[in-house]
Amino acid sequence: MRLKNLEINGFKSFSRKTVLEFQNPIVSIVGPNGSGKSNVVEALRFVLGEQSIKSMRGSLGSDLIFKGSKNLPKSSRAVVAIYFDNSDKIFKLSNETGENINLNYDVISISREVYPDGLNKYILNGSEVRLKDINNLLSSVNIGSSGHQIISQGEADRILNASPRDRREMVEDALGLKIYQYKIKEAGRKLERTTDNMKEVSLLRRENAPHLNFLKKQVDKFEKAKEMQITLLSLYKEYFKKEDIYLEKERSSLLLERNKISSELKSVKEKISEVDVVDKKEENKNEEELKILEKKIGEIHGIKNEIEHKLGRLEGMMEMEEHRKEKMPEVVIKNSGEIKEIFDEISSEIEGAIVEDNIAEVKIILLRIRNILKEFSGNIISSGPRFSGSLSRPDHSKTIFPENPELKKNQQEILVEMQNIKEEENKIFEKIEILKRKIIQENETLHTREKEKFNFRVRYQELASSLGLISVKEENLAKEIEAFKNEIKEGSILIGSEILSYKSFEIKGSIDRSIQEELKKKIERIKIKLEDVGLGGGSEVIKEFEEVSRRDNFLAKEMEDLAVSIESLRKLMADLKEKIDIEFKNGVEKINKEFHKFFSLMFNGGTGSLSIIIENKKKSSVAETSEDEEEENIVQEQGIEINVSLPHKKVKELNALSGGERSLASIALLFAMSQVNPPPFLVLDETDAALDEANSCKYGDMLEKLSQHSQLIVVTHNRETMSRADILYGVTIGNDGASKLLSVKLDEATAIAK
Ligand code: ATP
């Protein structure tokens, strides 16, 4: 037996825990009207997941809870539990993805609770589950949610009254196709969710796209800027290294030049001051000496003049003496040889005077000539008319006149004096001569020195201006160094401190200034470009771009995955639909065979069959639409039509059947449906109510036939039906308003049923 027990506690009239055991194929529940039999059937519906409170004769969930009576308090909740045998592990439960969940229980217990606030709980083997899990689980054992296996009181002909579509559902349920329907629905819901997700993802991607594009552009820009930075860094290093070398070279060459010029300047300065000192020392020394000597010569002239004057006077005296003695004139004969000698002497003196620059010397020569002439003229006067035509110097030693010894002595002294003074004079002349030569020489030296001094001064000026030029150059260099430092600062702000390692940069090529200028221009061009691009926040932009693109990639992958799952869901749905279609058609055929058998059994002939019809249905969600749209919005639906043909009667319309005939026809159909795919149990709540005795017998036969495949729970007032049951439960309701259950014998049962 699949169905083992049913426990009812606090449900409707069952205030106390009541347990029904189903250990036999047919269990009958009997009892008087209003005792609570149908409540047992509803308890079964309830625990199997019935959602229509109305179908359980209530309007709110709380209506299902024992309301209490005079003697009994109301229940806090209604609990119904059902137990199934699962030793063959037939129960299956699948998860969202369709995989089976391991249900390794020998007994499956399903319990449902309802609370006064309408809250429902579903518990599977002690764990709370969802309603759909219960539906999923039960469909695996052919207990569908359409409730076709539970025929409530007065609902025997429900299948006849139902719409073709509802009938189709019941047939599907009976054929065990509901599980596929669930799967289709589930897949449909998933498809909807997946499509929604896809729309959301696509929307997100669309929303992200402009930002991503913007970031991409920024990143491209930044990467370009980074490339430029790398180029700039290398250019900067090359430029700085070359500039550094150049400036250092300039600096040291200027320093070298300065030192060279400074030392030369110093030595020139020293030389100038040396010359000045020598000049001051030697200046005028010889001149002064010359002046003293010339003064002495002057004095000697004075003395000589005095001596000559003295001599003149003396000679005058001597002439007068001679004159007195003229009475015995004597003739001094001068021969032409002597005269020539005198002329030659005078001429040579004159020649000497001509070439003499020194006036003092000329004067001396002139004085000598005067003396020669004086001597000669003295001779002429003394010889008078007896001149024989020759001139000669007076030769005092050969004077022919008798001499005054006194005068003579004086003359001799004067002459000696003269001779001495002349000698002194000659010495002085000699000194003067030497001194003059010295002066000339000195002047020459002075001149040379002046020239030298001038040259030094010129050189000094040259050097001083060179030094000035160097200072200017140094100033310029200092400015260049300052600019260089600023360039380094600027560069390191622009591309970081890495730039400071330029000294280790290996340079190629020359450090030509024009190349350096080119390099600088290049740097400036890149700097301008970099400024245009801008560097700020680059790493943050990259980070954000990576995040956003990672997210976009994730979303793109999600889109792909979603597209794949949409595709596979569609395929699954199509496969399931196809499977349902095929199994439905086959199932209907099988049902028809059974239906025909049961029908002719019940009606002693005649036929009953099901046919599949196609109905045009409007899509439910469509509001007001145009005609064309209306056509598009029409969907085709399969439905089931029941065809009956009673023996000996022309009636084929279901509506034209009598109450009993309707019951018989629907029982035949329900039993036929149960035969094809037998559910574990069937509940028949007074399905036999409308049957007469003969039909009750046939009904009893069918019950027995059915019970071979499904357990039967039969609520009945019919004795015939009761007689077919293996176990009879009697339900009574006492003054406390609570239903009670008791096992009864057939006779008791018939008594209780009344
Ligand atoms: P019949 O033979 O006439 O069909 P029955 O045995 O099927 O009768 P039920 O319809 O099962 O009787 O029981 C109806 C009884 O259950 C009524 O007396 C009703 O008052 C009682 N009942 C229904 N709901 C509740 C509830 N929530 N609390 C208490 N009693 C309830």
CSV table of C-alpha atoms and ligand atoms in Angstrom, one decimal, residues 12-13 32-39 57 63 65-67 153 686 717, ligand 1:
chain,number,residue,atom,x,y,z
A,12,LYS,CA,-12.1,21.6,10.7
A,13,SER,CA,-14.2,19.4,13.0
A,32,PRO,CA,-24.2,10.5,9.6
A,33,ASN,CA,-24.6,13.8,7.8
A,34,GLY,CA,-22.5,16.5,9.2
A,35,SER,CA,-20.2,14.2,11.1
A,36,GLY,CA,-17.1,15.2,9.3
A,37,LYS,CA,-16.6,12.7,6.6
A,38,SER,CA,-16.0,15.3,3.9
A,39,ASN,CA,-13.7,17.0,6.3
A,57,ARG,CA,-15.7,25.0,1.8
A,63,ASP,CA,-11.8,28.6,8.4
A,65,ILE,CA,-8.9,25.5,11.9
A,66,PHE,CA,-11.2,23.9,14.5
A,67,LYS,CA,-13.3,26.8,15.7
A,153,GLN,CA,-19.2,15.3,-2.8
A,686,GLU,CA,-20.3,10.0,-2.2
A,717,HIS,CA,-23.9,6.1,2.6
B,1,ATP,P1,-22.8,14.7,4.8
B,1,ATP,O1,-23.0,13.3,5.1
B,1,ATP,O2,-24.0,15.5,5.0
B,1,ATP,O3,-22.1,15.1,3.6
B,1,ATP,P2,-20.4,15.0,6.4
B,1,ATP,O4,-20.2,13.9,7.2
B,1,ATP,O5,-19.6,15.0,5.1
B,1,ATP,O6,-21.9,15.2,6.1
B,1,ATP,P3,-18.9,17.3,6.9
B,1,ATP,O7,-19.4,18.2,5.8
B,1,ATP,O8,-17.6,16.6,6.7
B,1,ATP,O9,-20.0,16.3,7.1
B,1,ATP,O10,-18.8,18.1,8.2
B,1,ATP,C1,-19.5,19.2,8.4
B,1,ATP,C2,-19.4,19.6,9.8
B,1,ATP,O11,-18.1,20.1,10.1
B,1,ATP,C3,-20.3,20.6,10.2
B,1,ATP,O12,-21.0,20.2,11.4
B,1,ATP,C4,-19.5,21.8,10.5
B,1,ATP,O13,-20.0,22.6,11.6
B,1,ATP,C5,-18.2,21.2,10.9
B,1,ATP,N1,-17.2,22.1,10.7
B,1,ATP,C6,-16.8,22.6,9.5
B,1,ATP,N2,-15.7,23.5,9.7
B,1,ATP,C7,-15.5,23.5,11.1
B,1,ATP,C8,-14.5,24.2,11.9
B,1,ATP,N3,-13.7,25.0,11.3
B,1,ATP,N4,-14.6,24.0,13.2
B,1,ATP,C9,-15.5,23.1,13.7
B,1,ATP,N5,-16.3,22.5,13.0
B,1,ATP,C10,-16.4,22.6,11.7
